[in-house]
Tab-separated table of C-alpha atoms and ligand atoms in Angstrom:
chain	number	residue	atom	x	y	z
A	20	MET	CA	171.562	226.563	68.136
A	21	PRO	CA	169.024	223.928	68.894
A	22	ALA	CA	166.336	224.960	67.114
A	23	VAL	CA	166.022	228.248	64.770
A	24	VAL	CA	162.683	229.282	62.775
A	25	ILE	CA	162.445	230.704	59.061
A	26	VAL	CA	159.546	232.401	58.424
A	27	GLY	CA	158.434	234.742	55.639
A	28	ALA	CA	157.992	238.559	56.351
A	29	GLN	CA	156.183	239.676	53.375
A	30	TRP	CA	153.352	238.413	50.835
A	31	GLY	CA	155.630	234.907	50.601
A	32	ASP	CA	158.548	233.991	47.940
A	33	GLU	CA	161.280	235.879	49.271
A	34	GLY	CA	163.675	233.507	49.358
A	35	LYS	CA	162.829	231.309	52.099
A	36	GLY	CA	164.275	228.133	49.903
A	37	LYS	CA	167.401	229.211	49.358
A	38	ALA	CA	167.885	230.485	53.057
A	39	THR	CA	167.195	227.273	54.309
A	40	ASP	CA	169.892	225.145	51.492
A	41	LEU	CA	172.433	227.912	52.501
A	42	LEU	CA	171.833	226.251	56.561
A	43	GLY	CA	171.390	222.869	54.871
A	44	SER	CA	175.338	221.609	56.030
A	45	GLU	CA	174.976	222.821	59.729
A	46	VAL	CA	171.623	221.567	60.452
A	47	ASP	CA	170.188	217.856	61.105
A	48	TYR	CA	166.499	218.066	60.883
A	49	VAL	CA	164.272	220.542	58.409
A	50	VAL	CA	161.147	220.505	59.795
A	51	LYS	CA	157.612	222.090	57.241
A	52	PHE	CA	154.996	223.129	59.383
A	53	ASN	CA	152.466	224.476	57.913
A	54	GLY	CA	151.050	224.803	54.504
A	55	GLY	CA	151.284	222.331	51.840
A	56	ASN	CA	151.905	222.318	47.716
A	57	ASN	CA	150.906	225.697	47.712
A	58	ALA	CA	154.173	227.095	48.716
A	59	GLY	CA	156.745	226.779	45.762
A	60	HIS	CA	160.726	227.085	47.010
A	61	THR	CA	163.075	227.462	44.431
A	62	VAL	CA	166.777	226.105	45.266
A	63	VAL	CA	169.860	226.402	43.376
A	64	ILE	CA	173.002	224.672	42.844
A	65	GLY	CA	175.562	225.081	40.905
A	66	ASP	CA	174.100	224.877	37.960
A	67	GLN	CA	170.640	222.943	38.933
A	68	LYS	CA	167.496	224.390	39.774
A	69	TYR	CA	164.830	222.499	41.965
A	70	ALA	CA	161.450	223.877	42.518
A	71	LEU	CA	160.236	222.318	46.013
A	72	HIS	CA	156.345	222.674	46.947
A	73	LEU	CA	155.183	219.808	49.648
A	74	LEU	CA	158.845	218.738	50.458
A	75	PRO	CA	161.014	220.475	52.944
A	76	SER	CA	163.768	221.980	51.155
A	77	GLY	CA	166.223	220.229	53.564
A	78	ILE	CA	165.337	217.095	51.185
A	79	LEU	CA	168.326	218.674	49.159
A	80	SER	CA	170.885	218.557	51.589
A	81	PRO	CA	172.409	214.400	51.917
A	82	GLU	CA	172.964	214.957	55.627
A	83	VAL	CA	169.690	216.389	56.777
A	84	VAL	CA	166.597	214.613	58.191
A	85	PRO	CA	163.362	216.169	56.199
A	86	VAL	CA	160.193	216.518	58.398
A	87	ILE	CA	156.693	217.166	57.165
A	88	GLY	CA	155.005	218.014	60.852
A	89	ASN	CA	151.420	217.820	61.743
A	90	GLY	CA	150.385	221.007	60.769
A	91	VAL	CA	151.213	220.393	57.075
A	92	VAL	CA	148.328	219.297	54.847
A	93	VAL	CA	149.779	216.775	52.742
A	94	ASP	CA	148.490	215.571	48.814
A	95	LEU	CA	149.891	212.304	48.385
A	96	GLY	CA	149.943	212.379	44.812
A	97	VAL	CA	152.013	215.601	44.931
A	98	LEU	CA	154.133	214.280	47.450
A	99	PHE	CA	155.026	210.381	45.437
A	100	GLU	CA	155.193	212.992	42.429
A	101	GLU	CA	157.814	215.043	43.636
A	102	LEU	CA	159.907	212.522	45.500
A	103	ASP	CA	160.213	210.393	42.438
A	104	GLY	CA	160.933	213.846	40.304
A	105	LEU	CA	163.917	214.154	42.838
A	106	GLU	CA	164.875	210.724	43.002
A	107	ALA	CA	165.028	210.639	39.035
A	108	ARG	CA	167.540	213.699	39.427
A	109	GLY	CA	170.273	211.302	41.802
A	110	ILE	CA	168.740	213.109	45.136
A	111	ASP	CA	168.317	210.226	48.204
A	112	THR	CA	164.853	211.015	49.302
A	113	SER	CA	164.605	208.023	51.770
A	114	ARG	CA	165.177	209.991	55.014
A	115	LEU	CA	161.786	211.422	54.881
A	116	VAL	CA	159.438	211.201	57.627
A	117	ILE	CA	156.000	212.387	57.790
A	118	SER	CA	153.616	213.226	61.029
A	119	ALA	CA	150.744	210.429	61.720
A	120	SER	CA	148.862	213.570	62.491
A	121	ALA	CA	149.239	215.545	59.247
A	122	HIS	CA	146.126	216.009	57.670
A	123	LEU	CA	145.730	215.017	53.986
A	124	ILE	CA	144.181	216.710	50.619
A	125	ALA	CA	141.279	214.734	49.372
A	126	SER	CA	140.203	214.912	46.035
A	127	TYR	CA	137.512	216.738	46.579
A	128	ASN	CA	138.793	219.195	48.279
A	129	ARG	CA	141.118	220.531	45.575
A	130	THR	CA	137.387	220.693	43.424
A	131	ILE	CA	136.208	222.530	46.455
A	132	ASP	CA	138.397	225.277	46.431
A	133	LYS	CA	138.708	225.782	42.728
A	134	VAL	CA	134.498	225.880	42.601
A	135	THR	CA	134.491	228.349	45.398
A	136	GLU	CA	136.934	230.508	43.673
A	137	ARG	CA	134.578	230.661	40.282
A	138	PHE	CA	131.752	230.820	42.511
A	139	LEU	CA	133.220	234.123	44.336
A	140	GLY	CA	134.227	235.920	40.764
A	141	SER	CA	135.525	239.324	41.501
A	142	ARG	CA	135.580	238.689	45.194
A	143	ARG	CA	138.284	235.670	45.105
A	144	ILE	CA	140.909	235.221	46.944
A	145	GLY	CA	143.384	234.428	44.170
A	146	THR	CA	144.362	230.607	45.558
A	147	THR	CA	146.857	227.832	44.204
A	148	GLY	CA	143.401	225.555	43.963
A	149	ARG	CA	145.379	222.900	45.701
A	150	GLY	CA	142.570	222.240	48.237
A	151	ILE	CA	144.724	223.979	51.093
A	152	GLY	CA	141.613	226.397	52.468
A	153	PRO	CA	138.816	222.824	52.178
A	154	THR	CA	141.440	220.854	54.111
A	155	TYR	CA	142.711	223.302	56.978
A	156	ALA	CA	138.678	223.885	56.991
A	157	ASP	CA	137.823	219.867	57.790
A	158	LYS	CA	140.705	220.083	60.154
A	159	MET	CA	138.907	222.871	62.502
A	160	ASN	CA	135.443	221.506	61.767
A	161	ARG	CA	136.407	218.063	63.100
A	162	ILE	CA	135.921	216.695	59.839
A	163	GLY	CA	139.201	216.111	58.045
A	164	LEU	CA	141.126	213.220	57.210
A	165	ARG	CA	145.036	212.414	59.099
A	166	VAL	CA	147.646	210.113	57.668
A	167	GLN	CA	146.911	207.442	60.325
A	168	ASP	CA	143.777	207.230	58.964
A	169	ILE	CA	144.838	205.685	55.875
A	170	PHE	CA	146.199	202.257	57.817
A	171	ASP	CA	142.812	201.710	58.923
A	172	GLU	CA	140.281	201.145	56.229
A	173	GLY	CA	137.252	201.123	58.727
A	174	ILE	CA	138.360	204.623	59.844
A	175	LEU	CA	138.843	206.117	56.441
A	176	THR	CA	136.008	205.272	55.261
A	177	GLN	CA	133.958	206.267	57.613
A	178	LYS	CA	135.296	209.571	57.739
A	179	VAL	CA	135.090	209.552	54.150
A	180	GLU	CA	131.518	209.173	54.045
A	181	ALA	CA	131.348	211.609	56.954
A	182	ALA	CA	132.562	214.065	54.981
A	183	LEU	CA	130.854	213.412	51.844
A	184	ASP	CA	127.324	213.820	53.876
A	185	LEU	CA	127.728	217.226	53.424
A	186	LYS	CA	130.195	218.006	50.980
A	187	ASN	CA	128.203	216.054	48.259
A	188	GLN	CA	124.959	218.289	48.827
A	189	VAL	CA	126.872	221.155	48.135
A	190	LEU	CA	128.663	220.328	45.269
A	191	ALA	CA	125.634	218.949	43.472
A	192	LYS	CA	122.956	221.401	44.365
A	193	ILE	CA	124.591	225.064	45.190
A	194	TYR	CA	127.805	224.222	42.473
A	195	ASN	CA	126.121	222.062	40.203
A	196	ARG	CA	128.826	219.436	39.804
A	197	ARG	CA	128.625	215.724	39.992
A	198	ALA	CA	129.025	213.816	43.815
A	199	VAL	CA	131.543	212.037	44.787
A	200	ASP	CA	131.822	208.585	44.975
A	201	PRO	CA	133.108	207.741	48.822
A	202	ALA	CA	134.614	204.382	47.236
A	203	GLU	CA	136.576	206.225	44.423
A	204	VAL	CA	138.229	208.303	47.232
A	205	VAL	CA	139.024	205.432	49.933
A	206	ASP	CA	140.785	203.573	46.980
A	207	GLU	CA	142.480	206.307	46.087
A	208	LEU	CA	144.089	206.988	49.220
A	209	LEU	CA	144.222	203.156	50.016
A	210	SER	CA	146.636	202.927	47.114
A	211	TYR	CA	149.395	204.854	48.615
A	212	ALA	CA	149.604	203.581	51.996
A	213	ASP	CA	152.103	200.782	51.527
A	214	ARG	CA	154.594	203.071	49.829
A	215	LEU	CA	153.721	205.782	52.751
A	216	GLY	CA	153.802	203.422	55.806
A	217	PRO	CA	157.855	203.541	56.350
A	218	MET	CA	157.711	207.175	56.475
A	219	VAL	CA	155.256	207.566	58.976
A	220	THR	CA	155.951	208.136	62.787
A	221	ASP	CA	155.586	210.704	65.423
A	222	THR	CA	157.095	213.495	64.777
A	223	GLY	CA	156.855	215.047	67.793
A	224	LEU	CA	158.424	212.843	69.608
A	225	LEU	CA	161.401	212.378	67.022
A	226	LEU	CA	162.128	216.214	67.599
A	227	HIS	CA	161.573	216.584	70.878
A	228	ARG	CA	164.785	213.455	71.579
A	229	ALA	CA	166.961	215.081	68.580
A	230	LEU	CA	166.843	218.629	70.876
A	231	ASP	CA	167.487	216.876	73.900
A	232	ALA	CA	170.536	215.270	72.230
A	233	GLY	CA	171.901	218.626	70.849
A	234	ASP	CA	170.977	217.927	67.448
A	235	THR	CA	169.968	221.103	65.750
A	236	VAL	CA	166.708	221.541	64.287
A	237	LEU	CA	165.296	224.084	61.420
A	238	LEU	CA	161.560	225.064	61.507
A	239	GLU	CA	160.493	226.077	57.812
A	240	ALA	CA	157.567	228.625	56.985
A	241	GLY	CA	155.921	227.684	53.781
A	242	GLN	CA	153.957	231.189	52.649
A	243	ALA	CA	154.522	234.053	55.085
A	244	THR	CA	153.546	236.825	57.756
A	245	LEU	CA	150.925	238.300	55.547
A	246	LEU	CA	149.115	235.829	54.513
A	247	ASP	CA	148.705	234.096	58.144
A	248	VAL	CA	145.387	233.279	58.793
A	249	ASP	CA	145.474	235.437	61.949
A	250	HIS	CA	148.252	237.776	61.427
A	251	GLY	CA	147.877	238.441	57.663
A	252	THR	CA	146.124	240.626	55.658
A	253	TYR	CA	142.582	238.251	55.842
A	254	PRO	CA	140.642	237.286	54.257
A	255	PHE	CA	143.474	237.776	51.393
A	256	VAL	CA	145.766	235.173	53.185
A	257	THR	CA	146.692	231.180	52.915
A	258	SER	CA	144.654	229.079	55.885
A	259	SER	CA	147.497	228.019	58.080
A	260	ASN	CA	150.072	229.854	60.976
A	261	ALA	CA	152.717	230.865	58.802
A	262	THR	CA	154.312	233.041	61.716
A	263	SER	CA	156.940	231.556	64.240
A	264	GLY	CA	153.896	230.838	66.738
A	265	GLY	CA	152.990	227.746	63.734
A	266	ALA	CA	156.276	226.482	64.554
A	267	CYS	CA	155.104	225.278	67.752
A	268	THR	CA	151.685	223.694	66.749
A	269	GLY	CA	152.950	222.858	63.601
A	270	SER	CA	155.780	220.509	64.999
A	271	GLY	CA	155.489	219.740	68.521
A	272	ILE	CA	157.988	221.602	69.618
A	273	PRO	CA	157.076	224.209	72.320
A	274	PRO	CA	158.015	227.837	72.298
A	275	ASN	CA	161.089	227.886	74.917
A	276	ARG	CA	163.227	225.204	73.121
A	277	ILE	CA	162.640	227.807	69.955
A	278	ASP	CA	166.042	230.099	69.897
A	279	ARG	CA	166.307	232.118	67.156
A	280	VAL	CA	163.751	233.263	64.494
A	281	VAL	CA	165.388	234.549	60.977
A	282	ALA	CA	163.240	236.314	59.109
A	283	ILE	CA	163.087	236.109	55.382
A	284	VAL	CA	162.508	239.704	54.019
A	285	LYS	CA	163.331	240.363	49.796
A	286	ALA	CA	164.865	244.496	49.113
A	287	TYR	CA	161.430	244.900	47.431
A	288	THR	CA	158.128	243.416	47.910
A	289	THR	CA	156.112	240.977	45.672
A	290	ARG	CA	152.634	239.080	46.230
A	291	VAL	CA	150.324	236.640	44.078
A	292	GLY	CA	147.062	236.459	44.540
A	293	GLU	CA	144.228	239.370	45.394
A	294	GLY	CA	144.610	241.197	48.402
A	295	PRO	CA	145.728	244.900	49.422
A	296	PHE	CA	149.644	245.820	48.676
A	297	PRO	CA	150.207	249.524	49.608
A	298	THR	CA	153.182	249.870	47.656
A	299	GLU	CA	152.432	247.888	44.416
A	300	LEU	CA	153.449	249.116	41.000
A	301	HIS	CA	151.564	249.674	38.090
A	302	ASP	CA	153.765	251.362	35.603
A	303	ASP	CA	157.382	250.431	34.660
A	304	ALA	CA	158.963	250.481	37.222
A	305	GLY	CA	156.918	247.502	38.200
A	306	GLU	CA	157.825	245.528	35.220
A	307	PHE	CA	161.706	246.349	35.715
A	308	LEU	CA	161.513	244.616	39.299
A	309	ARG	CA	159.091	241.637	37.981
A	310	THR	CA	161.735	241.264	34.872
A	311	THR	CA	164.727	241.372	36.543
A	312	GLY	CA	163.518	239.334	39.394
A	313	ALA	CA	162.287	236.918	37.669
A	314	GLU	CA	159.281	237.283	39.704
A	315	TYR	CA	156.964	234.482	38.373
A	316	GLY	CA	155.237	232.215	40.721
A	317	THR	CA	156.676	228.816	41.147
A	318	THR	CA	153.949	226.998	41.990
A	319	THR	CA	151.633	228.726	39.391
A	320	GLY	CA	153.523	230.605	37.072
A	321	ARG	CA	151.298	233.760	37.548
A	322	PRO	CA	153.203	236.704	37.175
A	323	ARG	CA	153.733	238.307	40.855
A	324	ARG	CA	152.852	241.853	41.390
A	325	CYS	CA	155.665	243.928	42.173
A	326	GLY	CA	156.138	247.342	44.432
A	327	TRP	CA	159.014	248.509	46.892
A	328	TYR	CA	160.354	248.044	50.540
A	329	ASP	CA	157.748	248.458	52.767
A	330	ALA	CA	159.051	248.959	56.138
A	331	VAL	CA	155.901	248.813	58.049
A	332	ILE	CA	155.651	245.435	56.955
A	333	ALA	CA	159.090	244.871	58.185
A	334	ARG	CA	158.417	246.165	61.361
A	335	TYR	CA	155.112	244.101	61.816
A	336	ALA	CA	157.292	240.947	60.964
A	337	ALA	CA	159.676	241.388	63.331
A	338	ARG	CA	157.091	242.524	66.167
A	339	VAL	CA	154.754	239.214	65.314
A	340	ASN	CA	157.423	236.648	64.702
A	341	GLY	CA	159.995	237.537	67.722
A	342	VAL	CA	162.220	237.954	64.817
A	343	THR	CA	166.579	237.970	66.036
A	344	ASP	CA	167.606	237.857	62.138
A	345	PHE	CA	166.855	239.403	58.765
A	346	VAL	CA	167.949	238.204	55.331
A	347	LEU	CA	167.492	240.503	52.909
A	348	THR	CA	167.404	238.677	49.639
A	349	LYS	CA	167.478	239.939	45.938
A	350	LEU	CA	169.612	243.077	46.781
A	351	ASP	CA	171.176	242.532	43.241
A	352	VAL	CA	167.689	243.166	41.304
A	353	LEU	CA	167.856	246.561	42.508
A	354	THR	CA	171.194	247.387	40.989
A	355	GLY	CA	170.558	250.151	38.251
A	356	LEU	CA	167.878	252.316	39.545
A	357	GLU	CA	168.658	256.497	39.793
A	358	GLN	CA	166.603	256.334	43.411
A	359	VAL	CA	165.215	253.645	45.460
A	360	PRO	CA	162.260	254.620	47.258
A	361	VAL	CA	161.171	252.750	50.568
A	362	CYS	CA	158.115	253.123	52.515
A	363	VAL	CA	158.312	254.436	55.742
A	364	ALA	CA	154.687	255.037	56.519
A	365	TYR	CA	151.530	255.045	55.442
A	366	ASP	CA	148.706	258.159	54.900
A	367	VAL	CA	145.059	256.923	55.318
A	368	ASP	CA	142.823	259.849	54.871
A	369	GLY	CA	145.465	262.185	55.586
A	370	GLN	CA	147.031	260.768	58.854
A	371	ARG	CA	150.069	259.531	59.659
A	372	LEU	CA	150.553	256.154	60.814
A	373	ASP	CA	153.909	254.266	61.699
A	374	GLU	CA	152.081	251.184	62.228
A	375	MET	CA	149.727	248.668	60.446
A	376	PRO	CA	146.508	249.864	60.836
A	377	VAL	CA	143.875	248.581	63.151
A	378	ASN	CA	141.179	248.201	60.557
A	379	GLN	CA	141.870	245.950	57.184
A	380	THR	CA	139.663	248.794	55.426
A	381	ASP	CA	142.518	251.308	56.581
A	382	PHE	CA	145.163	249.189	54.786
A	383	HIS	CA	143.228	248.750	51.404
A	384	HIS	CA	143.790	253.007	50.997
A	385	ALA	CA	146.820	253.220	53.012
A	386	GLU	CA	148.692	255.448	51.217
A	387	PRO	CA	153.005	254.428	50.856
A	388	VAL	CA	154.812	257.315	52.377
A	389	TYR	CA	158.380	257.143	50.704
A	390	GLU	CA	161.963	257.923	51.753
A	391	TYR	CA	164.362	258.361	48.655
A	392	LEU	CA	167.413	256.613	48.899
A	393	PRO	CA	170.489	256.922	46.239
A	394	GLY	CA	170.871	253.911	43.945
A	395	TRP	CA	173.975	251.949	42.504
A	396	TRP	CA	174.831	250.890	39.459
A	397	GLU	CA	177.882	248.251	40.437
A	398	ASP	CA	177.402	244.946	39.802
A	399	VAL	CA	177.093	243.366	43.556
A	400	SER	CA	176.541	239.703	42.878
A	401	THR	CA	180.020	239.000	43.596
A	402	ALA	CA	180.295	240.630	47.323
A	403	ARG	CA	180.666	238.315	49.695
A	404	ARG	CA	181.830	240.711	52.826
A	405	LEU	CA	179.860	243.932	53.352
A	406	GLU	CA	182.599	245.890	52.431
A	407	ASP	CA	182.758	244.829	49.178
A	408	LEU	CA	178.859	246.114	48.529
A	409	PRO	CA	179.386	249.520	46.915
A	410	VAL	CA	179.038	252.747	49.532
A	411	ASN	CA	174.801	253.374	48.102
A	412	ALA	CA	173.804	249.484	48.454
A	413	ARG	CA	175.303	249.541	51.773
A	414	SER	CA	173.311	252.417	53.132
A	415	TYR	CA	170.603	251.146	51.675
A	416	VAL	CA	170.871	248.023	53.583
A	417	ASP	CA	172.063	249.931	56.909
A	418	VAL	CA	168.958	252.393	56.480
A	419	LEU	CA	166.595	248.922	56.058
A	420	GLU	CA	168.321	247.844	59.078
A	421	LYS	CA	167.445	250.527	61.470
A	422	MET	CA	163.878	250.739	60.602
A	423	SER	CA	163.659	247.316	60.136
A	424	GLY	CA	162.578	246.411	63.570
A	425	ALA	CA	165.952	243.436	63.785
A	426	PRO	CA	169.810	242.962	62.126
A	427	ILE	CA	170.183	242.149	58.831
A	428	SER	CA	172.352	238.865	59.108
A	429	VAL	CA	172.714	237.915	55.528
A	430	ILE	CA	172.629	239.702	52.142
A	431	GLY	CA	171.185	237.969	49.403
A	432	VAL	CA	172.916	239.163	46.218
A	433	GLY	CA	172.490	236.209	43.462
A	434	PRO	CA	169.854	232.936	43.839
A	435	GLY	CA	173.073	230.710	44.235
A	436	ARG	CA	173.853	229.284	47.480
A	437	ALA	CA	177.210	230.853	47.857
A	438	GLU	CA	176.004	234.054	46.350
A	439	SER	CA	175.560	235.899	50.001
A	440	VAL	CA	176.781	238.101	52.695
A	441	VAL	CA	176.702	237.053	55.796
A	442	VAL	CA	177.624	239.334	57.998
A	443	ARG	CA	176.777	237.377	60.989
A	444	ASP	CA	176.406	232.942	61.614
A	445	LEU	CA	172.498	232.052	61.507
A	446	THR	CA	172.944	228.662	63.803
B	506	GDP	P1	159.971	231.067	48.673
B	506	GDP	O1	158.909	230.586	48.215
B	506	GDP	O2	160.533	232.020	49.978
B	506	GDP	O3	161.298	229.880	48.944
B	506	GDP	O4	161.030	231.847	47.526
B	506	GDP	P2	160.864	231.045	46.050
B	506	GDP	O5	161.565	230.324	46.106
B	506	GDP	O6	159.155	230.967	45.446
B	506	GDP	O7	160.809	232.963	45.028
B	506	GDP	C1	162.368	233.407	45.580
B	506	GDP	C2	163.241	233.513	43.888
B	506	GDP	O8	164.142	234.038	44.217
B	506	GDP	C3	163.996	232.079	43.606
B	506	GDP	O9	163.913	231.952	42.337
B	506	GDP	C4	165.267	231.882	44.137
B	506	GDP	O10	165.802	231.477	43.084
B	506	GDP	C5	165.453	233.056	44.071
B	506	GDP	N1	166.808	234.235	45.052
B	506	GDP	C6	166.616	233.818	46.486
B	506	GDP	N2	167.549	234.726	46.893
B	506	GDP	C7	168.177	235.137	45.495
B	506	GDP	C8	168.656	236.458	45.805
B	506	GDP	O11	169.502	237.255	46.635
B	506	GDP	N3	169.044	236.816	44.194
B	506	GDP	C9	168.405	237.146	43.350
B	506	GDP	N4	168.367	237.784	42.277
B	506	GDP	N5	167.416	235.759	43.221
B	506	GDP	C10	167.389	234.987	44.466
B	507	IMO	P1	155.664	230.377	49.040
B	507	IMO	O1	156.087	229.357	50.177
B	507	IMO	C1	152.850	233.284	47.759
B	507	IMO	C2	148.713	233.344	48.226
B	507	IMO	C3	147.878	232.512	47.072
B	507	IMO	C4	146.626	233.089	47.436
B	507	IMO	C5	146.350	233.176	49.191
B	507	IMO	C6	145.745	231.534	49.880
B	507	IMO	O2	156.059	229.826	48.304
B	507	IMO	O3	156.342	231.708	50.196
B	507	IMO	P2	146.152	229.023	49.275
B	507	IMO	O4	146.413	228.668	48.111
B	507	IMO	O5	147.400	229.241	50.471
B	507	IMO	O6	144.484	229.006	49.764
B	507	IMO	O7	146.135	230.535	48.582
B	507	IMO	O8	148.077	232.850	49.294
B	507	IMO	N1	149.886	231.852	48.397
B	507	IMO	C7	151.300	231.956	48.461
B	507	IMO	N2	151.891	233.196	47.568
B	507	IMO	N3	153.926	232.083	48.109
B	507	IMO	C8	153.076	231.061	48.948
B	507	IMO	O9	154.062	230.116	49.106
B	507	IMO	C9	152.059	231.155	48.736
B	507	IMO	N4	151.209	230.360	49.160
B	507	IMO	C10	149.883	231.182	49.124
B	507	IMO	O10	148.265	232.973	46.164
B	507	IMO	O11	146.777	234.561	47.618
B	508	MG	MG1	157.384	230.450	46.712
């Protein structure tokens, strides 16, 4: 199976890191193709827990070549901090390769991210404050800095000065902040050049040759379908394409080489940051999901907003991404409920909608239409085959599969590598 894409089906934190790790031993390359250190992927191996932000989850598998693709935005300080942290824990990170065309998060874009959010006040997005949005905006405005620029001091200086020309006016005159000295930015970026040099390559060519040679490439999304800048709940989204199309533009692998699209979907729903969320719970049930599912952000530590499974969203994700398989995670968290509600449609001003509303305004006041499925009390964490699941847990999975538009091939019953029911192999 040459090229497999992994995406999040909801608003992130579905368990993409664990799914990538699960496939780690069967793939040759793991490519991060979008986003940056706004992501937070937790991988549990034995008694060790790793939180990855900028690095692809494949870095933890000794045989895998981890790749940071051209679609990623790279904070070099964070990159080396994360690499050093893993090396200190005995992980060999020497195989990492980085695209020469990936964009760099400059310090001024972290500042702009934070001051813009403050300025927006109640209209804020609730970003991670890592400079992601302003860096992608610079890319589109054609004033961005790329990895390759730090190997040409003259070009780098020109680009930083050009970017700061306008930004310094905005920082000083609108946000009342100190103007940024271009030379300081250039010096900081140049200080990383020697260490970065050997990692940088034409990753598109590398992956193309790998596929020609019959190697398996896993393309791992950060964020998720409803955080995608085109297909998500705009403007409450991130600034990149987190859907399967982004895997092509963000890696240089063309669509006709992608064989499988695996979407990770939680057995309930969570969201971090602002924006609409029809099945959100503000009661004890929401608190139950947050506590039992340990729903606190890997990147910012913020409590995640929690709600029931939304089949409308899952169907939408299946359609937008061309999902061939779902990995349903965190089934174990639902153990102990009398009934488990599942949202099957929305009620918008008295009208039933079976698909995502065309207009965001409608989505903001969409009321979930629930079906109530019987719960289970038995521990599911030791299940390894479908037959091991209690009858009601199994029928919950069956109903979700019928509603969600693609087969459920793996079921997560705990955070560890082994805590999975594999119905069908993913590679
Ligand atoms: P990602 O951003 O999609 O990689 O997901 P996160 O790592 O941010 O959040 C998912 C959390 O759920 C992590 O703490 C995982 O260790 C954990 N996890 C993943 N799959 C399962 C599962 O099936 N059951 C339980 N209980 N936890 C899981
Ligand atoms: P993983 O990969 C959940 C959210 C932020 C905010 C919005 C924009 O772990 O699933 P940004 O800093 O990207 O400009 O913030 O997107 N967000 C995430 N939410 N999981 C993530 O990543 C996220 N990355 C960004 O909370 O609402
Ligand atoms: Mg996460």
